[in-house]
Tab-separated table of C-alpha atoms and ligand atoms in Angstrom:
chain	number	residue	atom	x	y	z
R	38	MET	CA	0.000	0.000	0.000
R	39	THR	CA	1.299	3.487	-0.855
R	40	GLU	CA	2.582	5.456	2.080
R	41	SER	CA	0.593	8.319	3.458
R	42	LEU	CA	1.377	11.744	2.013
R	43	LEU	CA	-0.406	13.819	4.630
R	44	THR	CA	-1.162	12.553	8.118
R	45	ILE	CA	-2.859	14.720	10.687
R	46	THR	CA	-2.828	13.352	14.217
R	47	ASP	CA	-4.769	14.517	17.250
R	48	LEU	CA	-5.478	18.033	16.024
R	49	SER	CA	-7.373	20.195	18.514
R	50	ILE	CA	-8.403	23.784	17.894
R	51	ASP	CA	-9.999	26.368	20.201
R	52	SER	CA	-12.007	29.365	19.138
R	53	LEU	CA	-11.391	32.581	21.038
R	54	ARG	CA	-14.391	34.529	19.836
R	55	ASP	CA	-16.104	37.075	22.118
R	56	GLY	CA	-13.526	36.606	24.847
R	57	THR	CA	-14.492	32.981	25.487
R	58	ARG	CA	-12.431	29.921	24.680
R	59	ARG	CA	-14.348	27.070	23.082
R	60	ARG	CA	-12.985	23.742	21.827
R	61	ILE	CA	-14.203	23.518	18.229
R	62	VAL	CA	-12.062	20.667	16.887
R	63	GLU	CA	-11.177	17.740	19.122
R	64	GLY	CA	-8.675	14.968	18.363
R	65	PHE	CA	-8.988	15.220	14.566
R	66	ASN	CA	-7.074	12.569	12.570
R	67	LEU	CA	-6.772	12.071	8.826
R	68	SER	CA	-4.371	10.248	6.549
R	69	VAL	CA	-4.341	10.606	2.766
R	70	ARG	CA	-2.102	8.754	0.293
R	71	ALA	CA	-0.700	9.977	-3.013
R	72	GLY	CA	-3.223	9.565	-5.829
R	73	GLU	CA	-6.149	9.142	-3.436
R	74	ILE	CA	-9.295	11.239	-3.078
R	75	TYR	CA	-10.185	11.525	0.588
R	76	GLY	CA	-13.653	12.765	1.476
R	77	LEU	CA	-14.212	14.987	4.514
R	78	VAL	CA	-17.909	15.283	5.199
R	79	GLY	CA	-20.029	17.025	7.814
R	80	GLU	CA	-22.754	19.583	8.286
R	81	SER	CA	-22.085	23.289	8.084
R	82	GLY	CA	-20.023	24.479	11.057
R	83	SER	CA	-18.703	21.013	11.929
R	84	GLY	CA	-15.074	22.156	11.517
R	85	LYS	CA	-14.086	20.767	8.106
R	86	SER	CA	-12.509	23.945	6.752
R	87	ILE	CA	-10.711	25.072	9.898
R	88	SER	CA	-9.225	21.593	10.436
R	89	MET	CA	-7.753	21.459	6.947
R	90	MET	CA	-6.651	25.095	6.922
R	91	ALA	CA	-4.936	24.705	10.307
R	92	SER	CA	-3.196	21.583	8.989
R	93	VAL	CA	-1.429	23.603	6.324
R	94	GLY	CA	-0.642	26.560	8.553
R	95	LEU	CA	-3.598	28.741	7.610
R	96	ALA	CA	-5.564	28.872	10.862
R	97	ALA	CA	-7.441	32.183	10.880
R	98	GLN	CA	-7.301	34.816	13.565
R	99	GLY	CA	-9.473	33.939	16.520
R	100	LEU	CA	-8.381	30.310	16.390
R	101	ASP	CA	-5.816	28.707	18.671
R	102	VAL	CA	-4.280	25.396	17.579
R	103	ARG	CA	-3.857	23.542	20.874
R	104	SER	CA	-2.417	20.205	19.837
R	105	GLY	CA	-1.671	17.933	16.924
R	106	THR	CA	1.061	16.908	14.538
R	107	VAL	CA	1.158	17.044	10.762
R	108	ASN	CA	3.312	14.710	8.689
R	109	PHE	CA	3.787	15.770	5.107
R	110	GLY	CA	5.954	13.416	3.056
R	111	THR	CA	8.894	12.644	5.293
R	112	ARG	CA	8.610	15.788	7.388
R	113	ARG	CA	6.873	16.274	10.680
R	114	PHE	CA	5.486	19.494	12.157
R	115	ALA	CA	3.736	20.555	15.339
R	116	ALA	CA	0.322	21.853	14.275
R	117	SER	CA	0.714	24.751	16.722
R	118	ASP	CA	3.710	25.941	14.674
R	119	GLN	CA	1.538	27.474	11.989
R	120	LYS	CA	4.335	29.585	10.576
R	121	SER	CA	6.561	26.651	9.831
R	122	LEU	CA	3.660	24.621	8.414
R	123	ARG	CA	2.776	27.499	6.113
R	124	GLY	CA	6.359	27.970	5.003
R	125	ASN	CA	6.979	24.318	4.274
R	126	LEU	CA	3.661	23.176	2.858
R	127	SER	CA	2.991	26.110	0.547
R	128	HIS	CA	5.142	24.429	-2.130
R	129	GLY	CA	3.446	21.058	-2.101
R	130	VAL	CA	-0.159	21.992	-1.396
R	131	SER	CA	-2.746	23.870	-3.465
R	132	LEU	CA	-6.166	25.017	-2.355
R	133	LEU	CA	-9.379	25.211	-4.311
R	134	PHE	CA	-12.483	26.908	-2.938
R	135	GLN	CA	-16.056	27.377	-4.001
R	136	ASN	CA	-16.983	30.545	-5.879
R	137	ALA	CA	-13.935	30.692	-8.117
R	138	LYS	CA	-15.427	33.609	-9.998
R	139	GLY	CA	-15.369	35.739	-6.873
R	140	ALA	CA	-11.837	34.609	-6.029
R	141	LEU	CA	-10.352	35.527	-9.420
R	142	ASN	CA	-9.197	39.095	-9.900
R	143	PRO	CA	-11.927	40.752	-12.028
R	144	PHE	CA	-9.470	43.146	-13.687
R	145	ILE	CA	-7.053	40.549	-15.026
R	146	THR	CA	-7.745	38.146	-17.882
R	147	VAL	CA	-8.045	34.492	-16.847
R	148	GLY	CA	-5.031	33.607	-19.012
R	149	LYS	CA	-2.835	36.154	-17.222
R	150	GLN	CA	-3.955	34.891	-13.816
R	151	VAL	CA	-2.889	31.339	-14.569
R	152	GLU	CA	0.312	32.629	-16.146
R	153	ARG	CA	1.221	34.551	-12.974
R	154	VAL	CA	1.003	31.415	-10.876
R	155	LEU	CA	2.964	29.469	-13.462
R	156	ARG	CA	5.785	32.026	-13.464
R	157	ARG	CA	6.405	31.435	-9.776
R	158	ARG	CA	7.932	28.062	-10.527
R	159	ARG	CA	8.761	27.907	-14.232
R	160	ARG	CA	11.341	29.881	-16.104
R	161	SER	CA	10.981	28.581	-19.663
R	162	ASP	CA	8.240	27.821	-22.167
R	163	ILE	CA	5.608	29.636	-20.119
R	164	GLN	CA	3.256	30.043	-23.113
R	165	GLY	CA	3.470	26.374	-24.069
R	166	GLU	CA	2.791	25.237	-20.513
R	167	LEU	CA	-0.060	27.729	-20.179
R	168	LYS	CA	-1.840	26.300	-23.225
R	169	GLU	CA	-1.218	22.804	-21.943
R	170	LEU	CA	-2.687	23.665	-18.526
R	171	PHE	CA	-5.816	25.077	-20.159
R	172	ARG	CA	-6.090	21.887	-22.187
R	173	VAL	CA	-5.675	19.739	-19.073
R	174	VAL	CA	-8.571	21.491	-17.347
R	175	GLY	CA	-10.708	21.154	-20.473
R	176	LEU	CA	-10.538	24.762	-21.698
R	177	ASN	CA	-9.279	26.271	-24.924
R	178	TYR	CA	-6.639	28.929	-24.301
R	179	ALA	CA	-7.227	30.607	-27.670
R	180	ASP	CA	-10.945	31.032	-26.890
R	181	LEU	CA	-10.776	31.915	-23.224
R	182	GLY	CA	-7.284	33.126	-22.310
R	183	ARG	CA	-8.079	36.775	-23.044
R	184	LYS	CA	-11.428	36.858	-21.308
R	185	TYR	CA	-12.047	38.506	-17.954
R	186	PRO	CA	-13.603	36.459	-15.150
R	187	HIS	CA	-17.091	38.008	-15.613
R	188	GLN	CA	-17.063	36.857	-19.256
R	189	VAL	CA	-16.738	33.165	-18.440
R	190	SER	CA	-19.288	30.788	-16.902
R	191	GLY	CA	-19.149	29.559	-13.309
R	192	GLY	CA	-17.954	26.130	-14.451
R	193	GLN	CA	-15.250	27.664	-16.641
R	194	ALA	CA	-14.131	29.943	-13.782
R	195	GLN	CA	-13.830	26.890	-11.526
R	196	ARG	CA	-11.652	25.224	-14.179
R	197	VAL	CA	-9.479	28.342	-14.366
R	198	ALA	CA	-9.097	28.195	-10.575
R	199	MET	CA	-8.179	24.540	-10.990
R	200	ALA	CA	-5.539	25.484	-13.583
R	201	CYS	CA	-4.086	27.967	-11.053
R	202	ALA	CA	-4.093	25.243	-8.409
R	203	LEU	CA	-2.367	22.745	-10.721
R	204	ALA	CA	0.183	25.250	-12.054
R	205	THR	CA	2.417	24.662	-9.026
R	206	GLU	CA	2.255	20.863	-9.535
R	207	PRO	CA	1.071	20.196	-5.988
R	208	ALA	CA	1.362	16.803	-4.332
R	209	LEU	CA	-1.854	17.565	-2.450
R	210	LEU	CA	-4.946	19.541	-3.393
R	211	ILE	CA	-7.372	20.602	-0.695
R	212	ALA	CA	-10.674	21.215	-2.434
R	213	ASP	CA	-13.043	22.964	-0.038
R	214	GLU	CA	-16.551	22.509	-1.416
R	215	PRO	CA	-15.249	23.226	-4.923
R	216	THR	CA	-18.538	22.521	-6.639
R	217	THR	CA	-21.092	24.025	-4.264
R	218	ALA	CA	-21.700	27.037	-6.499
R	219	LEU	CA	-22.187	24.935	-9.656
R	220	ASP	CA	-25.305	23.315	-11.079
R	221	VAL	CA	-25.683	19.565	-10.638
R	222	THR	CA	-24.462	18.592	-14.116
R	223	THR	CA	-21.400	20.850	-14.008
R	224	GLU	CA	-20.724	19.653	-10.473
R	225	ARG	CA	-20.475	16.013	-11.536
R	226	GLU	CA	-18.423	16.897	-14.593
R	227	MET	CA	-16.018	18.842	-12.390
R	228	LEU	CA	-15.643	15.998	-9.878
R	229	ARG	CA	-15.113	13.401	-12.604
R	230	PHE	CA	-12.472	15.645	-14.028
R	231	LEU	CA	-10.844	16.118	-10.610
R	232	ALA	CA	-10.729	12.342	-10.188
R	233	SER	CA	-9.035	11.857	-13.558
R	234	ILE	CA	-6.387	14.543	-12.859
R	235	CYS	CA	-5.784	12.997	-9.479
R	236	ARG	CA	-5.066	9.634	-11.159
R	237	GLN	CA	-2.941	11.081	-13.966
R	238	ARG	CA	-0.749	13.166	-11.669
R	239	ASN	CA	-0.793	10.840	-8.680
R	240	MET	CA	-1.999	13.861	-6.737
R	241	ALA	CA	-3.741	13.450	-3.393
R	242	VAL	CA	-7.019	15.310	-2.886
R	243	VAL	CA	-8.889	16.101	0.293
R	244	LEU	CA	-12.404	16.793	-0.893
R	245	ILE	CA	-14.443	18.732	1.658
R	246	ALA	CA	-18.200	18.522	1.182
R	247	HIS	CA	-21.650	18.439	2.750
R	248	ASN	CA	-23.054	15.985	0.282
R	249	LEU	CA	-22.156	12.489	1.395
R	250	SER	CA	-23.705	10.687	-1.561
R	251	LEU	CA	-21.862	12.804	-4.106
R	252	VAL	CA	-18.499	12.492	-2.368
R	253	SER	CA	-18.927	8.763	-2.019
R	254	GLU	CA	-18.873	8.377	-5.808
R	255	TYR	CA	-15.362	9.749	-6.017
R	256	CYS	CA	-13.420	9.002	-2.839
R	257	SER	CA	-11.981	5.779	-1.493
R	258	SER	CA	-11.669	6.904	2.124
R	259	LEU	CA	-13.795	9.158	4.215
R	260	SER	CA	-13.962	11.008	7.527
R	261	ILE	CA	-17.270	12.128	8.933
R	262	LEU	CA	-17.088	15.073	11.267
R	263	HIS	CA	-19.709	16.207	13.750
R	264	ALA	CA	-19.236	19.306	15.929
R	265	GLY	CA	-15.478	19.080	15.624
R	266	GLN	CA	-15.238	15.371	16.419
R	267	VAL	CA	-14.554	12.650	13.870
R	268	VAL	CA	-17.348	10.121	14.378
R	269	GLU	CA	-16.378	7.552	11.758
R	270	THR	CA	-13.394	7.291	9.441
R	271	GLY	CA	-11.752	4.825	7.076
R	272	ASN	CA	-12.528	2.949	3.886
R	273	LEU	CA	-15.648	4.055	2.098
R	274	ALA	CA	-17.053	0.608	1.266
R	275	PRO	CA	-17.550	-0.728	4.832
R	276	ILE	CA	-18.846	2.637	6.038
R	277	PHE	CA	-21.522	2.625	3.346
R	278	ALA	CA	-22.283	-1.069	3.618
R	279	GLU	CA	-22.732	-0.919	7.378
R	280	PRO	CA	-22.495	2.543	8.941
R	281	LEU	CA	-21.768	2.068	12.646
R	282	HIS	CA	-22.027	5.523	14.154
R	283	PRO	CA	-25.590	6.759	14.700
R	284	TYR	CA	-24.673	10.023	12.958
R	285	THR	CA	-23.330	8.214	9.886
R	286	GLN	CA	-26.454	6.064	9.929
R	287	GLY	CA	-28.548	9.243	10.001
R	288	LEU	CA	-26.596	10.810	7.142
R	289	ILE	CA	-26.856	7.721	4.961
R	290	ALA	CA	-30.542	7.335	5.757
R	291	ALA	CA	-30.989	10.921	4.570
R	292	VAL	CA	-29.459	10.140	1.152
R	293	PRO	CA	-32.161	9.653	-1.499
R	294	ASP	CA	-31.895	6.287	-3.223
R	295	VAL	CA	-33.181	6.372	-6.804
R	296	ASP	CA	-33.364	2.585	-7.129
R	297	SER	CA	-35.376	1.941	-4.000
R	298	PRO	CA	-37.196	5.112	-2.960
R	299	ARG	CA	-37.921	5.274	0.748
R	300	GLU	CA	-38.894	7.912	3.211
R	301	LEU	CA	-36.008	10.221	4.032
R	302	VAL	CA	-35.076	10.501	7.687
R	303	PRO	CA	-34.011	14.049	8.495
R	304	LEU	CA	-31.417	14.559	11.228
R	305	ILE	CA	-32.921	16.463	14.116
R	306	GLY	CA	-31.232	19.163	16.170
R	307	SER	CA	-28.260	21.352	15.449
R	308	VAL	CA	-24.552	20.542	15.275
R	309	TRP	CA	-23.584	22.566	18.333
R	310	GLY	CA	-26.502	21.787	20.660
R	311	GLY	CA	-26.142	19.883	23.901
R	312	SER	CA	-24.013	20.697	26.932
R	313	SER	CA	-20.834	22.703	26.567
R	314	GLU	CA	-18.734	20.137	28.475
R	315	LEU	CA	-15.651	19.236	26.490
R	316	ASP	CA	-15.151	15.599	27.354
R	317	ARG	CA	-18.260	14.025	25.957
R	318	CYS	CA	-19.735	12.778	22.735
R	319	ARG	CA	-20.942	15.857	20.930
R	320	PHE	CA	-23.601	13.953	19.052
R	321	SER	CA	-25.432	12.692	22.151
R	322	HIS	CA	-28.096	15.448	22.135
R	323	ARG	CA	-29.191	14.246	18.660
R	324	CYS	CA	-28.619	10.560	19.144
R	325	PRO	CA	-31.413	7.977	19.373
R	326	HIS	CA	-29.122	5.680	21.406
R	327	ALA	CA	-27.776	8.275	23.863
R	328	MET	CA	-27.030	7.049	27.383
R	329	PRO	CA	-25.557	8.722	30.475
R	330	ARG	CA	-21.994	7.633	29.771
R	331	CYS	CA	-22.007	9.494	26.437
R	332	GLU	CA	-21.857	12.683	28.517
R	333	ARG	CA	-18.976	11.553	30.678
R	334	ARG	CA	-16.079	11.249	28.272
R	335	ILE	CA	-14.976	11.333	24.673
R	336	PRO	CA	-16.029	8.013	23.112
R	337	PRO	CA	-13.209	5.558	22.436
R	338	ALA	CA	-12.030	4.766	18.898
R	339	VAL	CA	-13.074	1.265	17.867
R	340	LYS	CA	-11.509	-0.359	14.807
R	341	ARG	CA	-13.668	-2.621	12.677
R	342	ASP	CA	-13.526	-3.666	8.977
R	343	GLY	CA	-11.076	-1.054	7.759
R	344	ARG	CA	-12.673	1.866	9.547
R	345	GLU	CA	-12.740	3.447	12.971
R	346	VAL	CA	-15.862	4.461	14.825
R	347	HIS	CA	-16.048	6.708	17.879
R	348	CYS	CA	-19.085	5.627	19.857
R	349	VAL	CA	-19.781	4.027	23.246
R	350	LEU	CA	-22.099	1.519	21.543
R	351	TYR	CA	-19.003	-0.376	20.418
R	352	GLU	CA	-16.726	0.198	23.370
R	353	GLN	CA	-16.904	-3.374	24.612
R	354	GLU	CA	-14.935	-4.240	21.436
R	355	VAL	CA	-12.042	-2.092	22.660
R	356	SER	CA	-11.301	-4.339	25.606
R	357	ALA	CA	-12.293	-7.535	23.728
I	295	ATP	N1	-11.680	32.669	12.671
I	295	ATP	C1	-12.500	32.030	13.517
I	295	ATP	N2	-12.502	32.360	14.823
I	295	ATP	C2	-13.299	31.706	15.688
I	295	ATP	N3	-14.151	30.705	15.348
I	295	ATP	C3	-14.189	30.330	14.057
I	295	ATP	C4	-13.373	30.981	13.073
I	295	ATP	N4	-13.611	30.395	11.866
I	295	ATP	C5	-14.543	29.444	12.080
I	295	ATP	N5	-14.904	29.403	13.399
I	295	ATP	C6	-15.885	28.494	13.988
I	295	ATP	O1	-15.409	27.161	13.790
I	295	ATP	C7	-16.494	26.259	13.561
I	295	ATP	C8	-16.205	25.418	12.350
I	295	ATP	O2	-16.119	26.242	11.190
I	295	ATP	P1	-15.741	25.679	9.750
I	295	ATP	O3	-15.737	26.835	8.828
I	295	ATP	O4	-14.537	24.855	9.823
I	295	ATP	O5	-16.987	24.742	9.433
I	295	ATP	P2	-17.261	23.878	8.118
I	295	ATP	O6	-17.485	22.474	8.556
I	295	ATP	O7	-16.195	24.122	7.117
I	295	ATP	O8	-18.655	24.484	7.645
I	295	ATP	P3	-19.181	24.873	6.151
I	295	ATP	O9	-19.627	23.599	5.565
I	295	ATP	O10	-20.288	25.808	6.415
I	295	ATP	O11	-18.039	25.486	5.418
I	295	ATP	C9	-17.742	27.120	13.436
I	295	ATP	O12	-18.452	27.003	14.652
I	295	ATP	C10	-17.217	28.522	13.255
I	295	ATP	O13	-18.071	29.460	13.834
I	296	NI	NI1	-16.144	25.069	5.324
């Protein structure tokens, strides 16, 4: 099996908003191999973006990285050392966000914007490489290179952003809801395309998303995050075949199935409800199986069939 490219271990992050300290990511782990698409799924506010941004040294103001280590290739960093993470990972990691159109500079043609990124690492044959990059992302440089961002479609803008991201030949791409702003057809096209680039370049991708069913079509491994805690993580197939965590079960039950339509089961309650105690399962206030011990400590990690589940329902397996 290929070695892991990026491994995040025991990442914890506090928020310092309004003068109060709040633990918003607790014991986050993730490991992605070269050439693999890794899905990171959870509801809005569950901590997907801040976990990944903090892992590459881009934790925003108001956040305090309390613990964790990041291994990237053969190097190891303390997650709290954001400066050194930023300095060292900026060469191997690219980021892709939603709303590419808004992120591109409206006063510079899309061709020039890709060219600028390209110039940071290449000295020769810039024009040839530029045309090639446009071709790789499925765009024609002659048609689009001289257009300004407002003159291209949302899907085309996202491809331009992808060309910028690929121009540095990253080993890892963190795609934070890259298709949320696109229509369903363009969204699938974009993800299929991402998957093929990932294979061709042996590039690792962490794909952050809300939509579990969509992500599951493209990734081989998955982490499901709830209120800053990973609830279930590992290989996609066993998680889908037999979701163990009640939250994963709820998410999968909420996915419409075209082949066998059934009533959808909406998840009740909000991500951050429940008591503000730190050492507890943060899903217990929404959980149909909640019991008193869920409130007493962070649930243990239980390994089963190529995945790990964090839930007291399986804790007898830890000692077994
Ligand atoms: N700069 C910040 N300072 C303090 N708290 C923050 C900051 N940025 C985000 N948070 C808080 O961290 C939590 C997780 O935010 P994050 O953006 O990672 O969620 P997410 O899972 O990416 O959600 P979405 O799907 O909406 O993007 C939220 O409760 C948010 O309010
Ligand atoms: Ni986010």
